Amino acid sequence: MRKGFVTLVTAVAAIATSVVAAHPALAAGPRPGFRAPWPCGQVRDYYHHSGEVANAIDFNIAGSGDLGTPALASAPGTVIETVTGHSGYGNYVRVDHGGGWTSLVAHLDRITVSRGARVDAGQELGKVGTTGNSTGPHLHYEQEADGVNQPIIVDGVAMNYDGQTRRHTSGNCGGGGGGGGLLPLGGSPADFNGDGKDDIVTFTRGAAADVYVALSTGNGFTGTSVKWHDFFGLGGETPLTGDFNGDGKDDIITFTHGSAGDVYVALSDGTKFGASAKWHDWFAPNNEVPAVGDFNGDGKDDIVTFTRGAAADVYVALSTGNGFTGTSVKWHDFFGLAGEFPTVGDINGDNKDDIIVFTQGSNADVYVATSTGTSFNPSTKAHDWFAPTGELPRVGDFNNDGKDDIVTFTNSTTADDAYVALSNGTTFTGTSVKWHDHFGLPGEFPYTGDYNGDGKDDIITFTLGNTNDVYVGTSTGTAFTTGAKWHDFFGLPGEITL
């Protein structure tokens, strides 16, 4: 990429006889890549019993430990039901994920999202409670296809229905910062003042929708409360970064999604972002996954969207310097399926960004389609075991050879390693080459960028939680150095950090 439980005692029989009809849907497409509906890295017991709603699972912490904790969207989608006071479910939220798939969280203490809102995976829907026909705090969860409850799979793991209490650790990680969820963010340039060193940005979202930047000094980030924009990247939108006018300073972009599908850009002058302007009026609608890269090698970053679903098409709109051209310019007709992790990088070093997808799951393959400048070539397998489900893949040029490499953060309670596979121009070499043995812990958001300006991309992690620290491990070309704190308060929970 361009540098630049205790067992629940719940009265479920009544729920089973008073189930709310699922939202009508089209013939179900591929199952979305559902994540656990609670925060990354946290552990819950789970249980299903014979009186339960078909295929439903109850998640909880022993006693009342999860009362008031966040209930999260398990995949991107649109909120289609927010119901309070139901006799069985109590307070519940249903999300439409497209392709006939919906999910439901119930017995909420309160609902914190509005009907019609577009949500990312990991975005809060409400707080865990014990409303409706429930005798103790827990999170009731369902997955539905064409209105019919399905056996639940989260984080690539099929839940067990043998009546025994089991345990699962949430993999609802990897979206932008505190957003937590599945939103695939593999890396994007963030040098906002054009000094050759990547900086950091946080989008506060919510009602304020402010944007704060901390600039890199080469060994730390300066500024905590330096607001660069006061209304950009609202909740449900996807904010990213890139140099869209080719002036050497990275700008910010947001994809509104939904039925509008607008794209807004705010250009950087080196000290702030200017007023936002609409650069495209129909791109990456609804649950498509957008990304940024220079696909024709003209020095201006362009935009790409992965439609996912059954078609799995890839569309590109090229930058003119003051807008994006092209709505229906298909550059690939089958890449980045639902549940996979698509991203962007220049793997062959020709200065044109290519597309990369991590299949995750049990195969954990990596496929690449290189850019010709007007389309993407047929995809080829570039690695056959990298970033399985639950890990967080990213892209960057870690050895400064002009070709982007891949890194994965294991991000689990048992291991928090970082592994790298280097690009040789056509494939990625190395499966078990550990470059760091303690970086990007569960609940944190790891990312990449060249923070000291030496031409080699480094790794960064935003701790979020109560500390909001930022740690960087710089690259030596063969490993990452011990993580050092570069900022002590940046990127609060619920914000998107890049």
Short mmCIF file of C-alpha atoms in Angstrom, two decimals:
data_model
loop_
_atom_site.label_atom_id
_atom_site.label_comp_id
_atom_site.label_asym_id
_atom_site.label_seq_id
_atom_site.Cartn_x
_atom_site.Cartn_y
_atom_site.Cartn_z
CA MET A 1 0.00 0.00 0.00
CA ARG A 2 1.19 3.50 -0.78
CA LYS A 3 3.24 4.80 2.09
CA GLY A 4 2.17 7.59 2.59
CA PHE A 5 -22.58 -19.59 33.31
CA VAL A 6 -23.90 -20.77 35.80
CA THR A 7 -26.68 -22.51 33.87
CA LEU A 8 -29.42 -20.05 33.04
CA VAL A 9 -32.81 -20.68 34.58
CA THR A 10 -34.95 -18.93 31.98
CA ALA A 11 -38.61 -19.50 31.38
CA VAL A 12 -38.24 -20.09 27.67
CA ALA A 13 -41.30 -22.18 26.99
CA ALA A 14 -43.43 -19.06 26.91
CA ILE A 15 -40.99 -17.44 24.51
CA ALA A 16 -41.16 -20.44 22.22
CA THR A 17 -44.90 -20.01 21.94
CA SER A 18 -44.77 -16.25 21.41
CA VAL A 19 -41.98 -15.82 18.91
CA VAL A 20 -42.09 -12.62 16.89
CA ALA A 21 -42.39 -13.28 13.18
CA ALA A 22 -39.07 -12.64 11.46
CA HIS A 23 -38.81 -9.87 8.93
CA PRO A 24 -39.74 -11.09 5.44
CA ALA A 25 -36.63 -11.78 3.39
CA LEU A 26 -35.55 -12.90 -0.03
CA ALA A 27 -34.11 -16.35 -0.68
CA ALA A 28 -31.16 -16.53 1.67
CA GLY A 29 -27.70 -15.99 0.23
CA PRO A 30 -24.39 -16.99 1.81
CA ARG A 31 -24.24 -16.77 5.60
CA PRO A 32 -22.65 -13.51 6.78
CA GLY A 33 -19.45 -13.71 8.78
CA PHE A 34 -21.22 -13.43 12.12
CA ARG A 35 -19.18 -12.50 15.18
CA ALA A 36 -20.11 -13.00 18.80
CA PRO A 37 -22.62 -10.35 19.96
CA TRP A 38 -20.47 -9.09 22.86
CA PRO A 39 -17.11 -7.25 23.03
CA CYS A 40 -13.86 -8.59 21.63
CA GLY A 41 -11.81 -10.93 23.78
CA GLN A 42 -14.44 -11.32 26.50
CA VAL A 43 -15.60 -14.77 27.56
CA ARG A 44 -19.21 -15.91 27.98
CA ASP A 45 -20.76 -19.22 28.93
CA TYR A 46 -23.47 -20.40 26.57
CA TYR A 47 -26.29 -22.90 26.71
CA HIS A 48 -29.21 -24.23 24.72
CA HIS A 49 -31.95 -26.40 26.21
CA SER A 50 -34.95 -28.27 24.87
CA GLY A 51 -37.55 -25.64 25.84
CA GLU A 52 -35.61 -22.89 24.06
CA VAL A 53 -36.61 -21.19 20.81
CA ALA A 54 -35.28 -23.38 17.99
CA ASN A 55 -31.52 -22.92 17.58
CA ALA A 56 -31.39 -19.94 19.96
CA ILE A 57 -28.43 -19.58 22.31
CA ASP A 58 -28.24 -17.82 25.68
CA PHE A 59 -24.91 -16.22 26.57
CA ASN A 60 -24.01 -15.01 30.03
CA ILE A 61 -21.48 -14.39 32.78
CA ALA A 62 -22.03 -16.26 36.03
CA GLY A 63 -24.40 -14.50 38.38
CA SER A 64 -25.33 -11.05 37.15
CA GLY A 65 -21.89 -10.22 35.78
CA ASP A 66 -23.14 -9.23 32.36
CA LEU A 67 -26.00 -6.98 33.47
CA GLY A 68 -25.66 -3.68 31.61
CA THR A 69 -22.80 -4.83 29.39
CA PRO A 70 -22.97 -4.07 25.64
CA ALA A 71 -25.00 -6.25 23.25
CA LEU A 72 -23.36 -5.81 19.85
CA ALA A 73 -24.28 -6.24 16.21
CA SER A 74 -22.73 -9.50 15.06
CA ALA A 75 -22.44 -8.44 11.39
CA PRO A 76 -23.02 -5.24 9.41
CA GLY A 77 -26.65 -4.49 8.59
CA THR A 78 -29.70 -2.33 9.09
CA VAL A 79 -31.81 -2.26 12.24
CA ILE A 80 -35.33 -3.31 11.23
CA GLU A 81 -36.97 -3.84 14.64
CA THR A 82 -36.56 -2.19 18.02
CA VAL A 83 -39.27 -3.53 20.33
CA THR A 84 -39.80 -2.86 24.02
CA GLY A 85 -41.98 -4.74 26.47
CA HIS A 86 -42.55 -7.92 24.48
CA SER A 87 -43.99 -10.62 26.76
CA GLY A 88 -41.34 -13.16 25.77
CA TYR A 89 -38.32 -11.37 24.38
CA GLY A 90 -38.71 -8.24 26.50
CA ASN A 91 -36.71 -5.50 24.81
CA TYR A 92 -35.18 -6.77 21.58
CA VAL A 93 -33.44 -5.64 18.39
CA ARG A 94 -33.44 -7.37 15.01
CA VAL A 95 -30.85 -6.53 12.34
CA ASP A 96 -31.18 -7.28 8.61
CA HIS A 97 -27.80 -8.31 7.17
CA GLY A 98 -28.97 -8.67 3.58
CA GLY A 99 -29.34 -11.79 1.49
CA GLY A 100 -32.25 -13.00 3.63
CA TRP A 101 -30.19 -13.13 6.85
CA THR A 102 -31.21 -11.48 10.12
CA SER A 103 -30.10 -11.70 13.73
CA LEU A 104 -31.78 -10.89 17.03
CA VAL A 105 -30.65 -9.95 20.53
CA ALA A 106 -33.25 -10.05 23.29
CA HIS A 107 -34.01 -9.51 27.02
CA LEU A 108 -32.13 -6.20 26.78
CA ASP A 109 -32.13 -3.86 29.75
CA ARG A 110 -32.40 -1.01 27.26
CA ILE A 111 -32.05 -0.39 23.53
CA THR A 112 -29.41 2.09 22.38
CA VAL A 113 -29.97 2.08 18.61
CA SER A 114 -32.79 3.38 16.40
CA ARG A 115 -34.87 1.53 13.86
CA GLY A 116 -33.51 2.17 10.36
CA ALA A 117 -29.94 2.75 11.55
CA ARG A 118 -27.13 1.12 9.63
CA VAL A 119 -24.76 -0.62 12.02
CA ASP A 120 -21.30 -2.08 11.72
CA ALA A 121 -20.37 -5.36 13.32
CA GLY A 122 -19.39 -4.53 16.88
CA GLN A 123 -21.66 -1.50 17.11
CA GLU A 124 -23.78 -1.42 20.27
CA LEU A 125 -27.47 -2.33 19.95
CA GLY A 126 -28.34 -2.20 23.64
CA LYS A 127 -27.41 -3.30 27.14
CA VAL A 128 -27.75 -6.85 28.45
CA GLY A 129 -30.68 -7.26 30.82
CA THR A 130 -33.42 -9.58 32.04
CA THR A 131 -36.60 -8.15 30.51
CA GLY A 132 -39.49 -10.24 29.25
CA ASN A 133 -39.74 -13.90 30.15
CA SER A 134 -36.35 -14.18 31.82
CA THR A 135 -35.25 -14.94 35.37
CA GLY A 136 -31.69 -13.63 35.20
CA PRO A 137 -29.46 -11.33 33.14
CA HIS A 138 -28.24 -12.89 29.91
CA LEU A 139 -28.00 -12.24 26.19
CA HIS A 140 -30.49 -14.21 24.09
CA TYR A 141 -29.27 -14.50 20.48
CA GLU A 142 -30.69 -15.87 17.22
CA GLN A 143 -29.61 -16.09 13.57
CA GLU A 144 -32.33 -16.36 10.92
CA ALA A 145 -32.37 -17.13 7.19
CA ASP A 146 -35.58 -16.36 5.32
CA GLY A 147 -37.23 -15.95 8.71
CA VAL A 148 -36.26 -19.41 9.94
CA ASN A 149 -33.90 -19.81 12.90
CA GLN A 150 -30.58 -21.40 11.96
CA PRO A 151 -27.92 -23.23 13.99
CA ILE A 152 -25.65 -20.47 15.24
CA ILE A 153 -22.11 -19.95 14.01
CA VAL A 154 -20.06 -17.09 15.45
CA ASP A 155 -16.40 -16.29 14.84
CA GLY A 156 -16.32 -19.33 12.54
CA VAL A 157 -17.28 -21.63 15.42
CA ALA A 158 -20.47 -23.70 15.35
CA MET A 159 -22.22 -23.47 18.71
CA ASN A 160 -22.82 -26.73 20.54
CA TYR A 161 -26.41 -27.90 21.14
CA ASP A 162 -25.82 -30.92 23.38
CA GLY A 163 -27.44 -29.30 26.46
CA GLN A 164 -24.12 -28.80 28.22
CA THR A 165 -22.77 -25.42 29.31
CA ARG A 166 -19.99 -24.33 27.00
CA ARG A 167 -17.72 -21.31 26.77
CA HIS A 168 -16.75 -18.96 23.94
CA THR A 169 -14.36 -16.02 23.58
CA SER A 170 -15.64 -13.19 21.39
CA GLY A 171 -13.90 -12.50 18.12
CA ASN A 172 -15.97 -9.36 17.50
CA CYS A 173 -12.79 -7.40 16.84
CA GLY A 174 -11.03 -5.65 14.01
CA GLY A 175 -13.36 -3.00 12.87
CA GLY A 176 -12.28 0.58 13.26
CA GLY A 177 -11.11 1.10 16.77
CA GLY A 178 -13.76 0.94 19.41
CA GLY A 179 -16.33 0.12 16.80
CA GLY A 180 -14.94 -3.30 17.39
CA GLY A 181 -16.56 -5.30 14.71
CA LEU A 182 -16.11 -7.05 11.46
CA LEU A 183 -15.56 -4.02 9.26
CA PRO A 184 -12.47 -5.08 7.27
CA LEU A 185 -9.81 -2.41 7.63
CA GLY A 186 -6.56 -3.78 6.29
CA GLY A 187 -4.62 -0.52 6.25
CA SER A 188 -4.78 2.96 4.75
CA PRO A 189 -2.26 5.82 4.56
CA ALA A 190 -2.51 8.53 7.20
CA ASP A 191 0.21 11.15 6.59
CA PHE A 192 -1.96 14.22 7.04
CA ASN A 193 0.76 16.90 6.94
CA GLY A 194 2.87 15.38 4.17
CA ASP A 195 6.10 14.96 6.16
CA GLY A 196 6.57 11.28 5.25
CA LYS A 197 5.47 9.97 8.63
CA ASP A 198 2.03 8.44 9.18
CA ASP A 199 -0.13 10.10 11.83
CA ILE A 200 -3.23 8.87 13.69
CA VAL A 201 -6.85 9.94 13.45
CA THR A 202 -9.98 9.17 15.42
CA PHE A 203 -13.59 9.65 14.35
CA THR A 204 -15.75 10.17 17.45
CA ARG A 205 -19.02 9.29 15.66
CA GLY A 206 -22.23 9.83 17.65
CA ALA A 207 -23.97 13.20 17.77
CA ALA A 208 -20.74 15.25 17.66
CA ALA A 209 -19.00 13.35 14.83
CA ASP A 210 -15.71 15.16 15.47
CA VAL A 211 -12.37 14.20 13.95
CA TYR A 212 -9.14 14.45 15.98
CA VAL A 213 -5.58 14.02 14.71
CA ALA A 214 -2.28 13.45 16.52
CA LEU A 215 0.79 14.02 14.34
CA SER A 216 3.87 11.81 14.42
CA THR A 217 7.19 13.21 15.62
CA GLY A 218 9.02 10.02 14.63
CA ASN A 219 9.01 8.66 18.18
CA GLY A 220 5.61 9.71 19.48
CA PHE A 221 2.31 11.35 18.57
CA THR A 222 1.61 14.94 19.56
CA GLY A 223 -1.80 16.34 20.39
CA THR A 224 -4.81 14.93 22.19
CA SER A 225 -7.49 17.51 21.63
CA VAL A 226 -6.51 18.82 18.20
CA LYS A 227 -9.79 18.82 16.34
CA TRP A 228 -9.30 18.75 12.57
CA HIS A 229 -13.00 18.53 11.63
CA ASP A 230 -16.20 19.08 13.59
CA PHE A 231 -18.71 16.96 11.66
CA PHE A 232 -17.57 13.97 9.62
CA GLY A 233 -18.07 10.20 9.70
CA LEU A 234 -21.41 9.71 11.41
CA GLY A 235 -22.51 6.47 13.08
CA GLY A 236 -23.16 3.74 10.50
CA GLU A 237 -20.80 5.30 7.97
CA THR A 238 -17.35 3.98 7.04
CA PRO A 239 -14.60 6.60 7.38
CA LEU A 240 -11.21 5.96 5.77
CA THR A 241 -8.13 7.92 4.67
CA GLY A 242 -6.19 8.50 1.45
CA ASP A 243 -4.59 11.15 -0.75
CA PHE A 244 -7.44 11.87 -3.13
CA ASN A 245 -6.08 14.99 -4.83
CA GLY A 246 -2.46 13.82 -5.10
CA ASP A 247 -0.86 16.66 -3.10
CA GLY A 248 1.08 14.35 -0.78
CA LYS A 249 -1.19 14.97 2.22
CA ASP A 250 -3.72 12.31 3.16
CA ASP A 251 -7.37 13.31 3.36
CA ILE A 252 -10.46 11.76 4.97
CA ILE A 253 -13.36 10.08 3.24
CA THR A 254 -16.66 8.65 4.45
CA PHE A 255 -19.08 6.23 2.79
CA THR A 256 -22.63 6.85 3.98
CA HIS A 257 -23.94 3.44 2.83
CA GLY A 258 -27.70 2.93 3.23
CA SER A 259 -30.00 3.75 0.34
CA ALA A 260 -28.13 6.98 -0.53
CA GLY A 261 -24.68 5.49 -1.04
CA ASP A 262 -22.97 8.90 -1.03
CA VAL A 263 -19.24 9.47 -0.67
CA TYR A 264 -17.86 12.61 1.01
CA VAL A 265 -14.25 13.82 1.12
CA ALA A 266 -12.58 16.48 3.29
CA LEU A 267 -9.15 17.50 2.00
CA SER A 268 -6.16 18.14 4.29
CA ASP A 269 -4.22 21.42 4.24
CA GLY A 270 -1.64 20.02 6.67
CA THR A 271 -3.23 21.51 9.78
CA LYS A 272 -6.91 20.66 9.39
CA PHE A 273 -9.44 19.07 7.08
CA GLY A 274 -11.50 21.39 4.90
CA ALA A 275 -15.25 21.38 4.44
CA SER A 276 -16.62 18.05 3.31
CA ALA A 277 -17.81 17.77 -0.29
CA LYS A 278 -19.73 15.04 -2.08
CA TRP A 279 -17.38 13.28 -4.50
CA HIS A 280 -19.75 10.47 -5.54
CA ASP A 281 -23.50 10.03 -5.23
CA TRP A 282 -23.84 6.25 -5.53
CA PHE A 283 -21.07 3.96 -4.30
CA ALA A 284 -20.83 1.19 -1.69
CA PRO A 285 -24.52 1.19 -0.73
CA ASN A 286 -25.97 -0.82 2.12
CA ASN A 287 -23.64 -3.58 3.35
CA GLU A 288 -20.93 -3.39 0.70
CA VAL A 289 -17.33 -3.07 1.90
CA PRO A 290 -15.39 -0.04 0.60
CA ALA A 291 -11.62 0.47 0.55
CA VAL A 292 -9.11 3.00 -0.74
CA GLY A 293 -6.11 2.62 -3.09
CA ASP A 294 -4.38 4.05 -6.14
CA PHE A 295 -5.50 1.50 -8.70
CA ASN A 296 -4.27 3.22 -11.88
CA GLY A 297 -0.96 4.53 -10.51
CA ASP A 298 -1.59 8.23 -11.14
CA GLY A 299 -0.72 9.31 -7.58
CA LYS A 300 -4.32 9.95 -6.55
CA ASP A 301 -6.15 7.45 -4.37
CA ASP A 302 -9.30 5.89 -5.80
CA ILE A 303 -12.15 3.93 -4.20
CA VAL A 304 -13.23 0.31 -4.53
CA THR A 305 -16.25 -1.56 -3.22
CA PHE A 306 -16.74 -5.28 -2.68
CA THR A 307 -20.41 -6.17 -3.16
CA ARG A 308 -20.07 -9.53 -1.35
CA GLY A 309 -23.12 -11.80 -1.41
CA ALA A 310 -23.76 -14.18 -4.30
CA ALA A 311 -22.33 -11.89 -7.00
CA ALA A 312 -19.12 -10.86 -5.17
CA ASP A 313 -18.39 -8.17 -7.74
CA VAL A 314 -15.75 -5.47 -7.36
CA TYR A 315 -16.36 -1.91 -8.60
CA VAL A 316 -13.86 0.95 -8.82
CA ALA A 317 -14.33 4.72 -9.16
CA LEU A 318 -11.18 6.63 -10.10
CA SER A 319 -10.22 9.99 -8.62
CA THR A 320 -10.09 13.09 -10.84
CA GLY A 321 -8.66 15.20 -8.02
CA ASN A 322 -12.02 16.71 -7.15
CA GLY A 323 -14.41 13.78 -7.55
CA PHE A 324 -14.66 10.07 -8.35
CA THR A 325 -15.69 8.92 -11.81
CA GLY A 326 -17.61 5.75 -12.54
CA THR A 327 -20.46 4.01 -10.77
CA SER A 328 -20.88 0.79 -12.66
CA VAL A 329 -17.28 0.13 -13.71
CA LYS A 330 -16.80 -3.48 -12.73
CA TRP A 331 -13.14 -4.38 -12.30
CA HIS A 332 -13.68 -7.98 -11.11
CA ASP A 333 -16.69 -10.28 -11.15
CA PHE A 334 -15.96 -12.68 -8.29
CA PHE A 335 -13.79 -11.61 -5.36
CA GLY A 336 -14.30 -11.08 -1.64
CA LEU A 337 -17.18 -13.32 -0.69
CA ALA A 338 -19.36 -12.82 2.39
CA GLY A 339 -17.43 -13.70 5.53
CA GLU A 340 -14.07 -13.03 3.91
CA PHE A 341 -11.76 -10.08 4.66
CA PRO A 342 -11.01 -8.00 1.52
CA THR A 343 -8.37 -5.27 1.48
CA VAL A 344 -5.93 -3.45 -0.78
CA GLY A 345 -2.16 -3.27 -1.37
CA ASP A 346 0.52 -3.11 -4.07
CA ILE A 347 1.90 -6.62 -3.86
CA ASN A 348 3.96 -6.59 -7.07
CA GLY A 349 5.50 -3.15 -6.63
CA ASP A 350 4.23 -1.59 -9.88
CA ASN A 351 2.73 1.43 -8.07
CA LYS A 352 -0.81 0.26 -8.80
CA ASP A 353 -2.71 -1.07 -5.81
CA ASP A 354 -4.12 -4.59 -6.09
CA ILE A 355 -6.89 -6.34 -4.17
CA ILE A 356 -6.29 -9.00 -1.54
CA VAL A 357 -8.73 -11.24 0.30
CA PHE A 358 -8.23 -13.34 3.42
CA THR A 359 -10.76 -16.20 3.33
CA GLN A 360 -10.24 -16.85 7.06
CA GLY A 361 -12.37 -19.81 8.28
CA SER A 362 -10.78 -23.24 8.35
CA ASN A 363 -8.93 -22.82 5.02
CA ALA A 364 -7.34 -19.43 5.77
CA ASP A 365 -6.24 -18.88 2.18
CA VAL A 366 -5.08 -15.57 0.74
CA TYR A 367 -6.02 -14.59 -2.82
CA VAL A 368 -4.74 -11.67 -4.86
CA ALA A 369 -5.95 -9.98 -8.05
CA THR A 370 -3.40 -7.55 -9.47
CA SER A 371 -4.37 -4.30 -11.16
CA THR A 372 -3.82 -3.55 -14.85
CA GLY A 373 -4.82 0.08 -14.34
CA THR A 374 -8.25 -0.50 -15.86
CA SER A 375 -9.30 -3.79 -14.24
CA PHE A 376 -8.13 -6.52 -11.89
CA ASN A 377 -6.61 -9.73 -13.26
CA PRO A 378 -8.08 -13.14 -12.39
CA SER A 379 -7.43 -14.01 -8.76
CA THR A 380 -4.63 -16.35 -7.76
CA LYS A 381 -3.83 -17.98 -4.43
CA ALA A 382 -0.92 -16.15 -2.82
CA HIS A 383 -0.81 -18.05 0.50
CA ASP A 384 -2.51 -21.21 1.75
CA TRP A 385 -2.56 -20.68 5.52
CA PHE A 386 -2.68 -17.20 6.99
CA ALA A 387 -5.04 -15.32 9.35
CA PRO A 388 -7.62 -18.00 10.22
CA THR A 389 -10.90 -16.97 11.83
CA GLY A 390 -10.50 -14.71 14.86
CA GLU A 391 -7.18 -13.25 13.74
CA LEU A 392 -6.86 -9.69 12.41
CA PRO A 393 -5.02 -9.39 9.06
CA ARG A 394 -3.42 -6.16 7.83
CA VAL A 395 -1.27 -5.01 4.89
CA GLY A 396 1.96 -2.97 4.70
CA ASP A 397 5.46 -2.88 3.22
CA PHE A 398 7.40 -4.10 6.24
CA ASN A 399 10.82 -4.53 4.60
CA ASN A 400 10.80 -1.45 2.32
CA ASP A 401 11.20 -3.32 -0.96
CA GLY A 402 8.27 -1.52 -2.60
CA LYS A 403 5.98 -4.54 -2.38
CA ASP A 404 3.24 -4.79 0.22
CA ASP A 405 3.36 -7.68 2.67
CA ILE A 406 0.78 -9.13 5.05
CA VAL A 407 0.65 -9.36 8.84
CA THR A 408 -1.80 -11.09 11.14
CA PHE A 409 -2.44 -10.39 14.80
CA THR A 410 -3.54 -13.54 16.62
CA ASN A 411 -5.44 -11.33 19.11
CA SER A 412 -6.52 -14.06 21.53
CA THR A 413 -6.43 -14.65 25.26
CA THR A 414 -3.89 -17.45 24.79
CA ALA A 415 -1.59 -15.73 22.27
CA ASP A 416 -1.14 -12.17 21.06
CA ASP A 417 1.53 -12.68 18.43
CA ALA A 418 2.12 -10.92 15.11
CA TYR A 419 3.12 -13.02 12.09
CA VAL A 420 4.34 -11.65 8.75
CA ALA A 421 4.52 -13.15 5.26
CA LEU A 422 6.59 -11.11 2.80
CA SER A 423 5.66 -10.52 -0.82
CA ASN A 424 7.94 -11.82 -3.56
CA GLY A 425 5.87 -10.06 -6.21
CA THR A 426 3.44 -12.89 -6.88
CA THR A 427 2.91 -14.70 -3.57
CA PHE A 428 3.53 -14.26 0.15
CA THR A 429 6.30 -16.31 1.72
CA GLY A 430 6.33 -17.58 5.28
CA THR A 431 3.60 -18.96 7.51
CA SER A 432 5.15 -19.17 10.94
CA VAL A 433 7.51 -16.19 10.85
CA LYS A 434 6.74 -14.46 14.13
CA TRP A 435 7.75 -10.80 14.09
CA HIS A 436 6.37 -9.93 17.53
CA ASP A 437 5.28 -12.08 20.48
CA HIS A 438 3.11 -9.65 22.45
CA PHE A 439 1.17 -7.04 20.51
CA GLY A 440 -2.50 -6.31 19.84
CA LEU A 441 -4.25 -7.88 22.83
CA PRO A 442 -7.93 -8.89 22.83
CA GLY A 443 -10.12 -5.81 22.79
CA GLU A 444 -7.44 -3.65 21.17
CA PHE A 445 -7.34 -2.43 17.58
CA PRO A 446 -4.03 -3.11 15.78
CA TYR A 447 -3.15 -1.38 12.50
CA THR A 448 -0.16 -0.50 10.32
CA GLY A 449 1.67 2.57 9.02
CA ASP A 450 5.14 4.08 8.62
CA TYR A 451 5.24 6.11 11.82
CA ASN A 452 8.96 6.98 11.87
CA GLY A 453 9.27 7.71 8.14
CA ASP A 454 12.01 5.17 7.35
CA GLY A 455 10.09 3.55 4.48
CA LYS A 456 9.22 0.43 6.45
CA ASP A 457 5.68 0.04 7.75
CA ASP A 458 5.33 -0.46 11.48
CA ILE A 459 2.56 -1.83 13.70
CA ILE A 460 0.37 0.15 16.05
CA THR A 461 -2.29 -0.78 18.57
CA PHE A 462 -4.99 1.33 20.17
CA THR A 463 -5.70 -0.17 23.60
CA LEU A 464 -9.13 1.48 23.95
CA GLY A 465 -10.90 0.41 27.16
CA ASN A 466 -10.01 2.43 30.26
CA THR A 467 -6.47 3.40 29.28
CA ASN A 468 -6.80 4.63 25.67
CA ASP A 469 -3.06 4.24 25.12
CA VAL A 470 -1.34 3.92 21.75
CA TYR A 471 1.67 1.61 21.32
CA VAL A 472 3.95 1.31 18.28
CA GLY A 473 6.34 -1.47 17.29
CA THR A 474 8.67 -0.20 14.58
CA SER A 475 9.93 -2.47 11.82
CA THR A 476 13.57 -3.46 11.45
CA GLY A 477 12.85 -5.17 8.13
CA THR A 478 12.89 -8.62 9.73
CA ALA A 479 10.98 -8.07 13.00
CA PHE A 480 9.02 -5.51 14.99
CA THR A 481 10.65 -3.87 17.99
CA THR A 482 9.18 -4.00 21.50
CA GLY A 483 6.03 -1.93 21.67
CA ALA A 484 6.55 1.58 23.05
CA LYS A 485 3.85 3.98 24.20
CA TRP A 486 3.54 6.82 21.70
CA HIS A 487 0.36 8.41 23.11
CA ASP A 488 -1.43 8.07 26.45
CA PHE A 489 -4.97 9.12 25.55
CA PHE A 490 -6.32 8.65 22.05
CA GLY A 491 -9.20 6.66 20.55
CA LEU A 492 -11.96 6.10 23.08
CA PRO A 493 -14.31 3.09 23.00
CA GLY A 494 -16.91 3.54 20.25
CA GLU A 495 -14.64 5.73 18.11
CA ILE A 496 -13.00 4.62 14.86
CA THR A 497 -9.22 4.95 14.97
CA LEU A 498 -6.85 4.71 12.01
#
